[in-house]
Amino acid sequence: MTQVAAESVGVLVRDARTDRGWTQGRLAAELGTSQSAVARMEQGKQNLSLKMIQRMESIFGRSIVNVGGSGKPRITHLRVVGGHQLSGSVDVNSSKNAGVALLCASLLNRGSTTLRRLARIEEVNRIVELLTSIGVECTWLNANDLLVRRPAVLNLAAMDVEAARRTRSVIMLLGPLLDEEASYRLPYAGGCDLGTRTVGPHLQALREFGLSVKAHAGFYAIQAPEADTADRSFVLTERGDTVTENAIMAAAHREGTTVIRNASPNYMVQDLCFYLQGLGVRVDGIGSTTLTIRGKARIDVDLEYSPSEDPIEAMSLITAGIVTGSEVTIRRVPIEFMEIELSVLEQMGFRYRKSDEYTAHNGHTRLVDITTLPSELTAAADKIHAMPFPGLNIDNLPFFAVIASCAQGSTLIHDWVYENRAIYLTELNRLGARVRLLDPHRIDVTGPTRWRAAEIGCPPALRPAACILLAMLAAKGTSELRNIYVIERGYEDLAERLNTLGAEIEYFQD
């Protein structure tokens, strides 16, 4: 960026800030930088990365630099120069899935909720936009700490429909909003394209509380139940994470005792339960498939909470070390949610070092540091498939397609949950892999792979998209991964953090 261009951008940044009535310190907190850095930006004395410009545009809701044609939405891509070994260490960020659940659960609290170390990702941004649109005060105290305070009365009619339809997490508002109004509408859920992902189990669970939901014309029409203090016990037809969370949040503001059977005991569910305990809700059975919840009709507590680290991001970073044959240390790995994955990897010949255990900021989750070591891998003896916790996590399954591509022999991977995700993993073939689609749920992966550079459009599913990016790290030459919005939905600054380990990745726009 030339000096003249930098000065022009600085003026636009200053104007956007003053239009908001913000100080330089407030903008610095939103951006996760210093006030002096903001001052240099506005004076045209600070080089601005494309990523920083995009973050400011997201915050201000306006264009800062017009790239790629007037009036057209700009699409971001990644350029990867692969074939480098990685080194160094990197921390695992907090869980995206836990963060989204906690944001939804903050609606239960009439006091203030401060979420520490919250992942600054697009999925979180969409939920923050939703909450703000209905009157919730959401204030970034710094780069990753968010203060949430709801008003006495929410304006559900003002909900940001566009933001709602860009995330499937909107369905998780049903539990906390159970009887907020006698009747209201909620936009249809969006998010990843993973085939038919029915909301039926959510509606089945919430009917146990008397909620009536009818779908028509792009919205769910909701009739709230009457308040009661009844005890209830029911079984979930699907042991889903978000289904369990919705049921838990509904139970949290019912004074009776609710017993939920076939509940998910996964990491994000545990974080939600720990948060609710901090609000004074009694939750028994955390980590098991039977939860007993004694709710409160009114919750008014000022609480700080730190969501635990993300086992899916941990698996992503471990995969980066494996596919590049590198020695890298991944710190703050939530080991209790990674034990099956590591056991399968050990059976394939993966070598690593593991530190002693320590405790996460939430006071509960067990963490370790994992150092990957260059390893000679062989194909898994049995098929690799996911199972509900404590089994191999369904979101970690796709990374085994990249890992199996580095192993000698053929590995069968069975993705029985999602209809389309296995198909997206065949895009690894464009980088030199040998992934054979057996049916919509099964692939056969033969290795080892001589990775080669390629230009690939990002598939519309988060984990397969991340897998392609990780494989590009191993492919000598320059690859391009185009339209990476889906990755930004689930990872905070993944490319920059890989760059700190020695990767060579840059953002660009057409």
Short mmCIF file of C-alpha atoms in Angstrom, two decimals:
data_model
loop_
_atom_site.label_atom_id
_atom_site.label_comp_id
_atom_site.label_asym_id
_atom_site.label_seq_id
_atom_site.Cartn_x
_atom_site.Cartn_y
_atom_site.Cartn_z
CA MET A 1 0.00 0.00 0.00
CA THR A 2 1.49 3.38 -1.04
CA GLN A 3 1.77 6.26 1.44
CA VAL A 4 -1.01 8.17 -0.35
CA ALA A 5 -3.26 5.10 -0.30
CA ALA A 6 -2.47 4.45 3.37
CA GLU A 7 -3.35 8.04 4.25
CA SER A 8 -6.62 7.78 2.31
CA VAL A 9 -7.54 4.58 4.10
CA GLY A 10 -6.63 6.24 7.40
CA VAL A 11 -9.13 9.02 6.73
CA LEU A 12 -11.85 6.47 5.97
CA VAL A 13 -11.09 4.58 9.18
CA ARG A 14 -11.19 7.79 11.22
CA ASP A 15 -14.49 8.85 9.62
CA ALA A 16 -16.06 5.43 10.24
CA ARG A 17 -14.93 5.53 13.87
CA THR A 18 -16.18 9.05 14.56
CA ASP A 19 -19.52 8.27 12.87
CA ARG A 20 -19.93 5.54 15.48
CA GLY A 21 -19.01 7.99 18.24
CA TRP A 22 -16.11 5.76 19.27
CA THR A 23 -12.78 6.74 20.76
CA GLN A 24 -9.57 5.31 19.36
CA GLY A 25 -9.41 3.16 22.49
CA ARG A 26 -12.84 1.66 21.76
CA LEU A 27 -11.85 0.78 18.20
CA ALA A 28 -8.59 -0.69 19.49
CA ALA A 29 -10.57 -2.96 21.84
CA GLU A 30 -12.85 -4.08 19.00
CA LEU A 31 -9.84 -4.87 16.78
CA GLY A 32 -7.74 -6.44 19.52
CA THR A 33 -4.90 -3.98 19.09
CA SER A 34 -3.49 -0.92 20.89
CA GLN A 35 -4.75 2.66 20.85
CA SER A 36 -1.38 3.80 19.48
CA ALA A 37 -1.77 1.34 16.56
CA VAL A 38 -5.19 2.82 15.75
CA ALA A 39 -3.68 6.31 15.86
CA ARG A 40 -0.98 5.22 13.37
CA MET A 41 -3.65 3.66 11.10
CA GLU A 42 -5.60 6.91 11.00
CA GLN A 43 -2.41 8.88 10.23
CA GLY A 44 -1.55 6.52 7.35
CA LYS A 45 1.59 5.36 9.15
CA GLN A 46 0.53 1.76 9.78
CA ASN A 47 0.55 -0.96 7.13
CA LEU A 48 -2.87 -2.62 7.06
CA SER A 49 -3.26 -6.25 6.08
CA LEU A 50 -6.25 -7.38 4.04
CA LYS A 51 -7.41 -9.29 7.10
CA MET A 52 -7.35 -6.15 9.29
CA ILE A 53 -9.25 -4.16 6.67
CA GLN A 54 -11.88 -6.90 6.48
CA ARG A 55 -12.22 -6.93 10.27
CA MET A 56 -12.79 -3.17 10.31
CA GLU A 57 -15.35 -3.45 7.52
CA SER A 58 -17.18 -6.15 9.49
CA ILE A 59 -17.17 -3.94 12.62
CA PHE A 60 -18.29 -0.76 10.85
CA GLY A 61 -20.66 -2.43 8.39
CA ARG A 62 -19.24 -0.39 5.51
CA SER A 63 -16.55 -0.58 2.83
CA ILE A 64 -13.11 0.76 3.79
CA VAL A 65 -11.23 -0.12 0.60
CA ASN A 66 -13.06 -0.91 -2.62
CA VAL A 67 -11.36 -3.93 -4.18
CA GLY A 68 -12.66 -5.82 -7.18
CA GLY A 69 -15.35 -3.52 -8.52
CA SER A 70 -17.87 -1.07 -7.17
CA GLY A 71 -20.94 -2.43 -5.47
CA LYS A 72 -19.88 -6.07 -5.64
CA PRO A 73 -19.35 -8.17 -2.52
CA ARG A 74 -15.67 -9.02 -2.19
CA ILE A 75 -14.70 -12.65 -1.87
CA THR A 76 -11.57 -13.67 0.01
CA HIS A 77 -9.20 -16.43 -1.07
CA LEU A 78 -5.99 -17.99 0.22
CA ARG A 79 -2.71 -18.48 -1.66
CA VAL A 80 -0.56 -21.24 -0.16
CA VAL A 81 3.08 -21.90 -0.98
CA GLY A 82 3.44 -25.48 0.22
CA GLY A 83 6.19 -27.98 0.83
CA HIS A 84 7.62 -26.34 3.98
CA GLN A 85 8.25 -28.07 7.27
CA LEU A 86 6.67 -26.32 10.23
CA SER A 87 8.18 -25.62 13.64
CA GLY A 88 7.39 -23.80 16.86
CA SER A 89 4.31 -23.83 19.04
CA VAL A 90 0.73 -22.58 18.93
CA ASP A 91 -2.15 -22.43 21.41
CA VAL A 92 -5.53 -24.01 20.77
CA ASN A 93 -8.27 -21.36 20.82
CA SER A 94 -11.49 -21.65 22.77
CA SER A 95 -14.31 -23.75 21.39
CA LYS A 96 -16.44 -22.20 18.66
CA ASN A 97 -19.33 -24.53 19.43
CA ALA A 98 -19.19 -23.78 23.15
CA GLY A 99 -18.98 -20.05 22.43
CA VAL A 100 -22.13 -20.10 20.29
CA ALA A 101 -24.05 -22.07 22.94
CA LEU A 102 -22.94 -19.69 25.70
CA LEU A 103 -24.00 -16.65 23.67
CA CYS A 104 -27.47 -18.15 23.27
CA ALA A 105 -27.58 -19.12 26.95
CA SER A 106 -26.70 -15.56 27.99
CA LEU A 107 -30.32 -14.67 27.15
CA LEU A 108 -31.34 -16.61 30.27
CA ASN A 109 -29.43 -14.19 32.48
CA ARG A 110 -30.85 -10.81 33.53
CA GLY A 111 -27.43 -9.91 34.88
CA SER A 112 -24.28 -9.43 32.83
CA THR A 113 -22.32 -12.27 31.26
CA THR A 114 -18.65 -11.74 30.42
CA LEU A 115 -17.29 -14.43 28.12
CA ARG A 116 -13.50 -14.57 28.25
CA ARG A 117 -11.31 -15.71 25.35
CA LEU A 118 -14.28 -16.03 23.00
CA ALA A 119 -13.37 -17.10 19.47
CA ARG A 120 -13.66 -14.14 17.04
CA ILE A 121 -15.08 -16.13 14.13
CA GLU A 122 -17.87 -15.54 11.65
CA GLU A 123 -20.26 -17.93 13.40
CA VAL A 124 -19.84 -15.98 16.64
CA ASN A 125 -20.20 -12.70 14.71
CA ARG A 126 -23.54 -13.86 13.28
CA ILE A 127 -24.91 -14.72 16.73
CA VAL A 128 -23.65 -11.40 18.13
CA GLU A 129 -25.43 -9.64 15.24
CA LEU A 130 -28.61 -11.57 16.03
CA LEU A 131 -28.46 -10.70 19.72
CA THR A 132 -27.69 -7.05 19.02
CA SER A 133 -30.59 -6.80 16.59
CA ILE A 134 -33.09 -7.86 19.28
CA GLY A 135 -31.74 -5.37 21.81
CA VAL A 136 -28.95 -7.23 23.60
CA GLU A 137 -25.90 -5.14 24.54
CA CYS A 138 -22.77 -6.88 23.23
CA THR A 139 -19.53 -5.04 23.95
CA TRP A 140 -16.06 -6.31 23.07
CA LEU A 141 -13.88 -5.36 26.03
CA ASN A 142 -10.73 -6.31 24.10
CA ALA A 143 -9.81 -8.72 21.32
CA ASN A 144 -11.61 -11.76 22.75
CA ASP A 145 -13.60 -10.79 25.87
CA LEU A 146 -17.28 -10.03 25.28
CA LEU A 147 -19.71 -8.42 27.73
CA VAL A 148 -23.34 -9.45 27.14
CA ARG A 149 -26.28 -7.79 28.87
CA ARG A 150 -29.87 -8.33 27.78
CA PRO A 151 -32.67 -5.77 28.18
CA ALA A 152 -35.76 -6.41 30.26
CA VAL A 153 -37.76 -6.94 27.06
CA LEU A 154 -36.30 -8.33 23.84
CA ASN A 155 -37.44 -6.98 20.46
CA LEU A 156 -37.82 -10.29 18.64
CA ALA A 157 -39.59 -8.68 15.69
CA ALA A 158 -36.39 -6.76 14.86
CA MET A 159 -34.22 -9.90 14.49
CA ASP A 160 -31.60 -9.67 11.73
CA VAL A 161 -32.98 -12.18 9.22
CA GLU A 162 -29.93 -12.13 6.94
CA ALA A 163 -27.57 -12.98 9.81
CA ALA A 164 -29.96 -15.69 11.02
CA ARG A 165 -30.05 -17.42 7.67
CA ARG A 166 -26.26 -17.57 7.48
CA THR A 167 -26.02 -19.79 10.56
CA ARG A 168 -27.68 -22.98 11.69
CA SER A 169 -27.17 -21.88 15.29
CA VAL A 170 -30.28 -19.68 15.13
CA ILE A 171 -32.28 -22.80 16.03
CA MET A 172 -30.55 -22.75 19.42
CA LEU A 173 -32.47 -19.62 20.37
CA LEU A 174 -35.63 -21.68 20.82
CA GLY A 175 -34.58 -23.03 24.22
CA PRO A 176 -33.61 -19.74 25.90
CA LEU A 177 -36.53 -17.89 24.25
CA LEU A 178 -38.99 -20.62 25.27
CA ASP A 179 -41.68 -18.29 26.67
CA GLU A 180 -40.13 -14.87 25.96
CA GLU A 181 -43.26 -13.85 24.04
CA ALA A 182 -46.61 -15.54 23.56
CA SER A 183 -45.90 -15.89 19.84
CA TYR A 184 -43.03 -14.91 17.58
CA ARG A 185 -41.16 -15.94 14.42
CA LEU A 186 -37.66 -17.31 13.94
CA PRO A 187 -35.97 -17.44 10.49
CA TYR A 188 -35.05 -20.80 9.01
CA ALA A 189 -31.57 -21.99 9.92
CA GLY A 190 -28.66 -21.90 7.47
CA GLY A 191 -24.95 -22.78 7.79
CA CYS A 192 -22.96 -25.59 6.19
CA ASP A 193 -24.32 -27.61 3.29
CA LEU A 194 -24.19 -31.10 4.78
CA GLY A 195 -27.29 -32.63 3.30
CA THR A 196 -30.52 -32.98 5.21
CA ARG A 197 -29.95 -31.79 8.77
CA THR A 198 -33.41 -31.99 10.28
CA VAL A 199 -34.55 -29.72 13.08
CA GLY A 200 -37.06 -32.40 14.05
CA PRO A 201 -35.15 -33.58 17.14
CA HIS A 202 -35.03 -29.98 18.43
CA LEU A 203 -38.77 -29.60 18.05
CA GLN A 204 -39.42 -32.99 19.63
CA ALA A 205 -37.38 -32.04 22.69
CA LEU A 206 -38.97 -28.62 23.10
CA ARG A 207 -42.50 -30.00 22.73
CA GLU A 208 -41.81 -31.64 26.09
CA PHE A 209 -41.99 -28.12 27.54
CA GLY A 210 -45.17 -27.27 25.62
CA LEU A 211 -43.56 -25.27 22.80
CA SER A 212 -45.45 -25.30 19.50
CA VAL A 213 -43.52 -24.69 16.29
CA LYS A 214 -44.91 -24.61 12.76
CA ALA A 215 -42.77 -23.99 9.69
CA HIS A 216 -43.98 -21.90 6.79
CA ALA A 217 -42.82 -19.15 4.37
CA GLY A 218 -39.18 -19.19 5.46
CA PHE A 219 -39.90 -18.86 9.18
CA TYR A 220 -40.73 -20.97 12.19
CA ALA A 221 -43.97 -19.70 13.76
CA ILE A 222 -43.70 -20.25 17.50
CA GLN A 223 -46.39 -20.43 20.18
CA ALA A 224 -44.90 -20.26 23.67
CA PRO A 225 -46.05 -22.56 26.47
CA GLU A 226 -47.52 -21.35 29.74
CA ALA A 227 -45.03 -21.07 32.59
CA ASP A 228 -45.12 -24.07 34.94
CA THR A 229 -43.17 -25.72 37.74
CA ALA A 230 -43.84 -29.29 36.60
CA ASP A 231 -41.26 -32.07 36.75
CA ARG A 232 -40.61 -33.76 33.43
CA SER A 233 -38.50 -36.61 32.12
CA PHE A 234 -37.91 -37.50 28.49
CA VAL A 235 -35.51 -39.16 26.10
CA LEU A 236 -33.93 -37.42 23.11
CA THR A 237 -34.48 -39.32 19.86
CA GLU A 238 -31.08 -38.05 18.66
CA ARG A 239 -28.03 -37.65 20.91
CA GLY A 240 -27.10 -34.40 19.20
CA ASP A 241 -25.01 -31.66 20.76
CA THR A 242 -27.22 -28.71 19.81
CA VAL A 243 -30.41 -30.67 20.51
CA THR A 244 -29.15 -31.41 24.01
CA GLU A 245 -28.16 -27.77 24.52
CA ASN A 246 -31.58 -26.53 23.44
CA ALA A 247 -33.29 -28.88 25.90
CA ILE A 248 -30.90 -27.86 28.69
CA MET A 249 -31.54 -24.16 28.11
CA ALA A 250 -35.30 -24.69 28.12
CA ALA A 251 -35.03 -26.63 31.40
CA ALA A 252 -32.79 -23.97 32.97
CA HIS A 253 -35.67 -21.48 33.29
CA ARG A 254 -38.28 -23.99 34.48
CA GLU A 255 -38.45 -24.32 38.27
CA GLY A 256 -39.33 -28.00 38.16
CA THR A 257 -36.83 -30.83 37.81
CA THR A 258 -36.11 -31.95 34.25
CA VAL A 259 -34.42 -35.27 33.48
CA ILE A 260 -32.98 -35.54 29.95
CA ARG A 261 -31.96 -39.03 28.83
CA ASN A 262 -29.76 -39.90 25.84
CA ALA A 263 -28.17 -36.48 26.26
CA SER A 264 -24.90 -35.62 24.55
CA PRO A 265 -22.02 -35.41 27.06
CA ASN A 266 -19.74 -33.64 24.55
CA TYR A 267 -17.41 -30.73 25.28
CA MET A 268 -19.72 -27.85 24.31
CA VAL A 269 -22.57 -29.37 26.34
CA GLN A 270 -20.31 -29.60 29.38
CA ASP A 271 -19.28 -25.95 28.98
CA LEU A 272 -22.94 -24.91 28.85
CA CYS A 273 -23.67 -26.90 32.03
CA PHE A 274 -20.71 -25.37 33.88
CA TYR A 275 -21.91 -21.89 32.87
CA LEU A 276 -25.43 -22.61 34.08
CA GLN A 277 -24.07 -23.85 37.38
CA GLY A 278 -22.38 -20.47 37.74
CA LEU A 279 -25.82 -18.89 37.25
CA GLY A 280 -27.22 -20.94 40.11
CA VAL A 281 -28.95 -23.61 38.04
CA ARG A 282 -28.47 -27.07 39.50
CA VAL A 283 -27.16 -29.52 36.89
CA ASP A 284 -26.29 -33.11 37.81
CA GLY A 285 -24.79 -35.79 35.58
CA ILE A 286 -22.41 -33.58 33.58
CA GLY A 287 -20.33 -35.80 31.30
CA SER A 288 -22.96 -38.56 31.25
CA THR A 289 -25.95 -39.26 29.01
CA THR A 290 -28.49 -38.50 31.76
CA LEU A 291 -28.77 -34.91 32.95
CA THR A 292 -30.92 -33.71 35.82
CA ILE A 293 -31.64 -29.98 35.84
CA ARG A 294 -33.39 -27.92 38.50
CA GLY A 295 -34.10 -24.59 36.84
CA LYS A 296 -34.83 -21.09 38.07
CA ALA A 297 -37.71 -18.91 36.90
CA ARG A 298 -35.53 -15.80 37.11
CA ILE A 299 -31.75 -15.66 36.82
CA ASP A 300 -29.97 -12.40 37.63
CA VAL A 301 -26.24 -12.97 38.13
CA ASP A 302 -23.11 -11.10 37.05
CA LEU A 303 -20.82 -13.88 35.83
CA GLU A 304 -17.50 -14.28 34.04
CA TYR A 305 -16.92 -17.53 32.20
CA SER A 306 -14.15 -18.90 29.96
CA PRO A 307 -15.19 -21.57 27.42
CA SER A 308 -12.80 -24.50 27.14
CA GLU A 309 -10.41 -25.17 24.28
CA ASP A 310 -11.61 -26.57 20.96
CA PRO A 311 -10.74 -30.24 20.27
CA ILE A 312 -11.55 -29.78 16.58
CA GLU A 313 -9.04 -26.97 16.23
CA ALA A 314 -6.56 -29.10 18.19
CA MET A 315 -7.07 -31.91 15.66
CA SER A 316 -6.61 -29.44 12.79
CA LEU A 317 -3.26 -28.26 14.16
CA ILE A 318 -2.09 -31.81 14.88
CA THR A 319 -3.00 -32.71 11.28
CA ALA A 320 -0.91 -29.77 10.03
CA GLY A 321 2.09 -31.21 11.88
CA ILE A 322 1.46 -34.73 10.54
CA VAL A 323 0.90 -33.83 6.89
CA THR A 324 4.05 -31.66 6.75
CA GLY A 325 6.20 -34.18 8.67
CA SER A 326 6.98 -31.52 11.27
CA GLU A 327 7.81 -31.20 14.94
CA VAL A 328 5.35 -28.65 16.29
CA THR A 329 3.86 -28.19 19.74
CA ILE A 330 0.12 -27.68 20.08
CA ARG A 331 -0.57 -26.23 23.51
CA ARG A 332 -3.80 -26.40 25.51
CA VAL A 333 -5.21 -29.56 23.90
CA PRO A 334 -8.42 -30.75 25.69
CA ILE A 335 -7.20 -34.30 26.11
CA GLU A 336 -10.40 -35.89 27.42
CA PHE A 337 -12.03 -35.06 24.07
CA MET A 338 -9.05 -36.23 21.98
CA GLU A 339 -8.10 -39.58 23.52
CA ILE A 340 -9.76 -41.79 20.88
CA GLU A 341 -8.31 -39.74 18.03
CA LEU A 342 -4.81 -40.01 19.47
CA SER A 343 -5.23 -43.74 20.08
CA VAL A 344 -6.21 -44.32 16.42
CA LEU A 345 -3.26 -42.20 15.29
CA GLU A 346 -0.89 -44.19 17.50
CA GLN A 347 -2.11 -47.41 15.86
CA MET A 348 -1.27 -45.83 12.49
CA GLY A 349 2.30 -45.12 13.67
CA PHE A 350 1.97 -41.51 14.78
CA ARG A 351 4.67 -40.45 17.25
CA TYR A 352 4.24 -37.58 19.64
CA ARG A 353 5.13 -36.24 23.08
CA LYS A 354 2.52 -35.34 25.66
CA SER A 355 2.96 -33.05 28.66
CA ASP A 356 1.50 -33.49 32.13
CA GLU A 357 -2.14 -32.46 32.50
CA TYR A 358 -3.30 -29.05 33.69
CA THR A 359 -6.70 -27.37 34.02
CA ALA A 360 -8.46 -25.01 31.63
CA HIS A 361 -9.64 -21.54 32.63
CA ASN A 362 -13.16 -22.91 33.17
CA GLY A 363 -11.80 -24.86 36.13
CA HIS A 364 -12.89 -28.26 34.79
CA THR A 365 -11.48 -29.31 31.41
CA ARG A 366 -8.18 -31.25 31.40
CA LEU A 367 -5.51 -29.92 29.04
CA VAL A 368 -2.13 -31.14 27.76
CA ASP A 369 0.49 -29.98 25.26
CA ILE A 370 1.08 -32.28 22.28
CA THR A 371 4.29 -32.20 20.23
CA THR A 372 4.01 -33.90 16.84
CA LEU A 373 7.04 -35.83 15.60
CA PRO A 374 7.82 -36.90 12.00
CA SER A 375 6.29 -40.37 11.63
CA GLU A 376 6.05 -43.25 9.18
CA LEU A 377 2.33 -43.93 8.98
CA THR A 378 0.50 -47.09 7.89
CA ALA A 379 -3.16 -47.42 7.02
CA ALA A 380 -5.61 -48.09 9.83
CA ALA A 381 -6.35 -51.79 10.29
CA ASP A 382 -10.10 -51.18 10.71
CA LYS A 383 -12.42 -48.58 9.27
CA ILE A 384 -12.34 -45.20 10.97
CA HIS A 385 -15.74 -43.91 11.99
CA ALA A 386 -17.16 -41.43 14.45
CA MET A 387 -19.24 -42.16 17.53
CA PRO A 388 -20.92 -39.94 20.13
CA PHE A 389 -18.58 -38.84 22.93
CA PRO A 390 -16.48 -40.48 24.30
CA GLY A 391 -16.00 -41.87 20.78
CA LEU A 392 -14.11 -40.26 17.92
CA ASN A 393 -15.66 -36.83 17.28
CA ILE A 394 -17.71 -36.56 14.09
CA ASP A 395 -16.08 -33.18 13.31
CA ASN A 396 -12.60 -34.72 13.62
CA LEU A 397 -13.35 -37.56 11.21
CA PRO A 398 -12.56 -35.64 7.96
CA PHE A 399 -8.98 -34.94 9.08
CA PHE A 400 -8.29 -38.66 8.89
CA ALA A 401 -8.77 -38.43 5.11
CA VAL A 402 -5.74 -36.11 4.94
CA ILE A 403 -3.77 -38.22 7.42
CA ALA A 404 -4.64 -41.50 5.66
CA SER A 405 -3.40 -39.93 2.42
CA CYS A 406 0.05 -39.78 4.08
CA ALA A 407 -0.08 -43.43 5.23
CA GLN A 408 1.07 -46.58 3.43
CA GLY A 409 -1.95 -48.63 2.34
CA SER A 410 -5.71 -48.14 2.11
CA THR A 411 -7.97 -46.78 4.84
CA LEU A 412 -11.77 -46.96 4.91
CA ILE A 413 -13.46 -43.90 6.42
CA HIS A 414 -17.17 -44.08 7.23
CA ASP A 415 -18.96 -40.73 7.73
CA TRP A 416 -22.38 -42.12 8.67
CA VAL A 417 -23.84 -38.88 10.05
CA TYR A 418 -23.76 -36.48 7.08
CA GLU A 419 -25.08 -37.13 3.60
CA ASN A 420 -22.65 -35.05 1.55
CA ARG A 421 -19.46 -34.54 3.50
CA ALA A 422 -17.61 -37.60 2.19
CA ILE A 423 -18.17 -36.33 -1.35
CA TYR A 424 -16.38 -33.06 -0.58
CA LEU A 425 -13.31 -34.95 0.61
CA THR A 426 -12.75 -36.26 -2.93
CA GLU A 427 -11.53 -32.72 -3.74
CA LEU A 428 -8.25 -33.85 -2.13
CA ASN A 429 -7.67 -35.78 -5.38
CA ARG A 430 -6.95 -32.49 -7.12
CA LEU A 431 -3.93 -32.18 -4.83
CA GLY A 432 -2.71 -35.66 -5.75
CA ALA A 433 -4.56 -37.79 -3.17
CA ARG A 434 -6.29 -41.04 -4.06
CA VAL A 435 -9.70 -40.78 -2.42
CA ARG A 436 -12.33 -43.13 -3.86
CA LEU A 437 -15.99 -42.46 -3.11
CA LEU A 438 -17.74 -45.73 -2.31
CA ASP A 439 -21.14 -44.20 -1.48
CA PRO A 440 -22.38 -40.92 0.04
CA HIS A 441 -21.03 -41.98 3.43
CA ARG A 442 -17.82 -43.94 2.74
CA ILE A 443 -14.47 -43.22 1.15
CA ASP A 444 -11.40 -45.38 0.58
CA VAL A 445 -8.11 -43.48 0.91
CA THR A 446 -4.86 -44.92 -0.49
CA GLY A 447 -1.47 -43.49 0.39
CA PRO A 448 1.16 -42.31 0.55
CA THR A 449 0.46 -39.23 -1.59
CA ARG A 450 2.78 -37.14 -3.72
CA TRP A 451 1.00 -33.87 -3.06
CA ARG A 452 0.86 -31.32 -5.88
CA ALA A 453 -0.33 -27.72 -5.98
CA ALA A 454 -3.75 -26.86 -7.39
CA GLU A 455 -6.45 -24.21 -7.47
CA ILE A 456 -9.60 -25.40 -5.67
CA GLY A 457 -12.90 -23.77 -4.82
CA CYS A 458 -13.69 -24.06 -1.12
CA PRO A 459 -16.39 -26.70 -0.55
CA PRO A 460 -19.47 -25.45 1.36
CA ALA A 461 -18.64 -27.50 4.47
CA LEU A 462 -16.25 -26.33 7.17
CA ARG A 463 -14.13 -29.40 7.97
CA PRO A 464 -13.55 -30.62 4.37
CA ALA A 465 -12.55 -27.04 3.50
CA ALA A 466 -10.01 -27.02 6.34
CA CYS A 467 -8.72 -30.42 5.19
CA ILE A 468 -7.97 -29.03 1.73
CA LEU A 469 -6.08 -26.09 3.24
CA LEU A 470 -3.99 -28.43 5.41
CA ALA A 471 -3.18 -30.67 2.44
CA MET A 472 -2.03 -27.60 0.51
CA LEU A 473 0.64 -27.08 3.18
CA ALA A 474 2.27 -30.31 2.00
CA ALA A 475 1.93 -29.66 -1.75
CA LYS A 476 5.08 -28.17 -3.28
CA GLY A 477 4.34 -25.10 -5.34
CA THR A 478 1.60 -22.49 -5.08
CA SER A 479 -2.00 -23.50 -4.46
CA GLU A 480 -5.09 -21.34 -4.23
CA LEU A 481 -8.15 -22.00 -2.09
CA ARG A 482 -10.95 -19.77 -3.30
CA ASN A 483 -13.85 -18.27 -1.34
CA ILE A 484 -12.88 -19.20 2.22
CA TYR A 485 -15.91 -17.77 4.06
CA VAL A 486 -16.85 -21.23 5.32
CA ILE A 487 -13.42 -21.57 7.01
CA GLU A 488 -13.80 -18.14 8.61
CA ARG A 489 -17.08 -19.35 10.10
CA GLY A 490 -15.29 -21.92 12.22
CA TYR A 491 -11.66 -20.80 12.71
CA GLU A 492 -10.15 -17.63 14.09
CA ASP A 493 -7.20 -16.49 11.99
CA LEU A 494 -6.22 -20.05 11.04
CA ALA A 495 -3.95 -18.96 8.18
CA GLU A 496 -2.08 -16.40 10.30
CA ARG A 497 -1.59 -18.91 13.09
CA LEU A 498 -0.23 -21.52 10.68
CA ASN A 499 2.10 -18.82 9.38
CA THR A 500 3.55 -18.43 12.88
CA LEU A 501 4.64 -22.07 12.53
CA GLY A 502 6.40 -21.41 9.23
CA ALA A 503 3.60 -21.85 6.70
CA GLU A 504 3.45 -19.43 3.78
CA ILE A 505 -0.20 -18.41 3.34
CA GLU A 506 -1.58 -15.06 2.20
CA TYR A 507 -5.05 -13.64 1.78
CA PHE A 508 -6.05 -12.06 -1.51
CA GLN A 509 -9.11 -10.88 -3.40
CA ASP A 510 -9.84 -10.76 -7.13
#
